[in-house]
């Protein structure tokens, strides 16, 4: 559940600002609501909704356990509604 206010990136208003998760893995069941974006090679990419699918974010602890071989997923939520 994120901020319902419409995001305005130029004004710094996000449903959830960019961050990485501190645990090992984060599993998110897609629900058809757009807005989740991941940072890939410096570009924000919107995550597609696939019915019944999970999005798996690699988190900070996994990056530490792998000695940096696996990178934590930086992500944010943009409310476009």
PDB file of C-alpha atoms in Angstrom:
ATOM      1  CA  UNK A   1       0.000   0.000   0.000  1.00  0.00           C
ATOM      2  CA  UNK A   2       1.634   3.171  -1.211  1.00  0.00           C
ATOM      3  CA  UNK A   3       0.835   6.875  -1.126  1.00  0.00           C
ATOM      4  CA  UNK A   4      -2.305   7.439  -3.240  1.00  0.00           C
ATOM      5  CA  UNK A   5      -1.213  10.929  -4.268  1.00  0.00           C
ATOM      6  CA  UNK A   6      -0.222  11.157  -7.950  1.00  0.00           C
ATOM      7  CA  UNK A   7       3.558  11.147  -8.268  1.00  0.00           C
ATOM      8  CA  UNK A   8       5.421  14.142  -9.682  1.00  0.00           C
ATOM      9  CA  UNK A   9       9.057  13.200 -10.202  1.00  0.00           C
ATOM     10  CA  UNK A  10      10.094  16.817 -10.932  1.00  0.00           C
ATOM     11  CA  UNK A  11       8.748  17.871  -7.512  1.00  0.00           C
ATOM     12  CA  UNK A  12      10.152  14.800  -5.716  1.00  0.00           C
ATOM     13  CA  UNK A  13       6.715  13.304  -5.040  1.00  0.00           C
ATOM     14  CA  UNK A  14       6.722   9.497  -5.213  1.00  0.00           C
ATOM     15  CA  UNK A  15       4.385   6.786  -3.976  1.00  0.00           C
ATOM     16  CA  UNK A  16       7.632   5.290  -2.612  1.00  0.00           C
ATOM     17  CA  UNK A  17      11.054   6.811  -3.299  1.00  0.00           C
ATOM     18  CA  UNK A  18      14.015   4.858  -4.636  1.00  0.00           C
ATOM     19  CA  UNK A  19      15.535   2.343  -2.251  1.00  0.00           C
ATOM     20  CA  UNK A  20      16.791  -1.205  -1.893  1.00  0.00           C
ATOM     21  CA  UNK A  21      15.438  -3.693   0.611  1.00  0.00           C
ATOM     22  CA  UNK A  22      17.589  -4.655   3.614  1.00  0.00           C
ATOM     23  CA  UNK A  23      16.709  -8.360   3.809  1.00  0.00           C
ATOM     24  CA  UNK A  24      17.710 -11.288   1.609  1.00  0.00           C
ATOM     25  CA  UNK A  25      14.883 -11.488  -0.953  1.00  0.00           C
ATOM     26  CA  UNK A  26      11.571  -9.684  -1.394  1.00  0.00           C
ATOM     27  CA  UNK A  27       8.674 -11.444  -3.147  1.00  0.00           C
ATOM     28  CA  UNK A  28       5.917  -9.231  -4.587  1.00  0.00           C
ATOM     29  CA  UNK A  29       2.757 -10.721  -6.091  1.00  0.00           C
ATOM     30  CA  UNK A  30       1.801  -8.651  -9.130  1.00  0.00           C
ATOM     31  CA  UNK A  31      -1.688  -7.192  -8.900  1.00  0.00           C
ATOM     32  CA  UNK A  32      -2.151  -5.315 -12.162  1.00  0.00           C
ATOM     33  CA  UNK A  33      -1.554  -1.907 -10.583  1.00  0.00           C
ATOM     34  CA  UNK A  34       1.269  -0.164 -12.490  1.00  0.00           C
ATOM     35  CA  UNK A  35       4.000   1.863 -10.861  1.00  0.00           C
ATOM     36  CA  UNK A  36       6.841  -0.404  -9.701  1.00  0.00           C
ATOM     37  CA  UNK A  37      10.086   0.524 -11.432  1.00  0.00           C
ATOM     38  CA  UNK A  38      13.590  -0.958 -11.149  1.00  0.00           C
ATOM     39  CA  UNK A  39      16.878   0.791 -11.891  1.00  0.00           C
ATOM     40  CA  UNK A  40      18.839  -1.021 -14.603  1.00  0.00           C
ATOM     41  CA  UNK A  41      22.080   0.492 -15.917  1.00  0.00           C
ATOM     42  CA  UNK A  42      21.013   3.984 -14.805  1.00  0.00           C
ATOM     43  CA  UNK A  43      17.536   3.803 -16.405  1.00  0.00           C
ATOM     44  CA  UNK A  44      14.235   3.324 -14.571  1.00  0.00           C
ATOM     45  CA  UNK A  45      12.289   0.458 -16.158  1.00  0.00           C
ATOM     46  CA  UNK A  46       8.604  -0.215 -15.371  1.00  0.00           C
ATOM     47  CA  UNK A  47       7.935  -3.772 -14.176  1.00  0.00           C
ATOM     48  CA  UNK A  48       5.328  -5.566 -16.296  1.00  0.00           C
ATOM     49  CA  UNK A  49       2.322  -7.229 -14.714  1.00  0.00           C
ATOM     50  CA  UNK A  50       2.065 -10.950 -15.424  1.00  0.00           C
ATOM     51  CA  UNK A  51      -1.071 -12.498 -13.852  1.00  0.00           C
ATOM     52  CA  UNK A  52      -0.152 -14.871 -11.023  1.00  0.00           C
ATOM     53  CA  UNK A  53       3.550 -13.988 -11.197  1.00  0.00           C
ATOM     54  CA  UNK A  54       5.889 -12.799  -8.476  1.00  0.00           C
ATOM     55  CA  UNK A  55       8.514 -10.090  -8.792  1.00  0.00           C
ATOM     56  CA  UNK A  56      11.629 -11.040  -6.820  1.00  0.00           C
ATOM     57  CA  UNK A  57      13.874  -8.236  -5.594  1.00  0.00           C
ATOM     58  CA  UNK A  58      17.385  -9.177  -4.565  1.00  0.00           C
ATOM     59  CA  UNK A  59      18.104  -7.372  -1.308  1.00  0.00           C
ATOM     60  CA  UNK A  60      21.088  -5.904   0.557  1.00  0.00           C
ATOM     61  CA  UNK A  61      21.798  -8.982   2.677  1.00  0.00           C
ATOM     62  CA  UNK A  62      22.099 -11.177  -0.435  1.00  0.00           C
ATOM     63  CA  UNK A  63      24.560  -8.675  -1.911  1.00  0.00           C
ATOM     64  CA  UNK A  64      26.657  -8.919   1.271  1.00  0.00           C
ATOM     65  CA  UNK A  65      26.413 -12.732   1.442  1.00  0.00           C
ATOM     66  CA  UNK A  66      27.582 -12.993  -2.194  1.00  0.00           C
ATOM     67  CA  UNK A  67      30.482 -10.601  -1.548  1.00  0.00           C
ATOM     68  CA  UNK A  68      29.045  -8.198  -4.144  1.00  0.00           C
ATOM     69  CA  UNK A  69      28.608 -10.733  -6.973  1.00  0.00           C
ATOM     70  CA  UNK A  70      24.820 -10.279  -6.742  1.00  0.00           C
ATOM     71  CA  UNK A  71      23.637  -6.666  -6.626  1.00  0.00           C
ATOM     72  CA  UNK A  72      20.694  -5.455  -4.564  1.00  0.00           C
ATOM     73  CA  UNK A  73      17.735  -4.262  -6.673  1.00  0.00           C
ATOM     74  CA  UNK A  74      17.144  -0.505  -6.418  1.00  0.00           C
ATOM     75  CA  UNK A  75      13.450   0.215  -7.025  1.00  0.00           C
ATOM     76  CA  UNK A  76      10.727   2.850  -6.563  1.00  0.00           C
ATOM     77  CA  UNK A  77       6.983   3.263  -7.044  1.00  0.00           C
ATOM     78  CA  UNK A  78       5.479   5.940  -9.273  1.00  0.00           C
ATOM     79  CA  UNK A  79       1.725   6.515  -8.878  1.00  0.00           C
ATOM     80  CA  UNK A  80       0.469   7.428 -12.333  1.00  0.00           C
ATOM     81  CA  UNK A  81      -3.253   7.201 -11.551  1.00  0.00           C
TER      82      UNK A  81
END
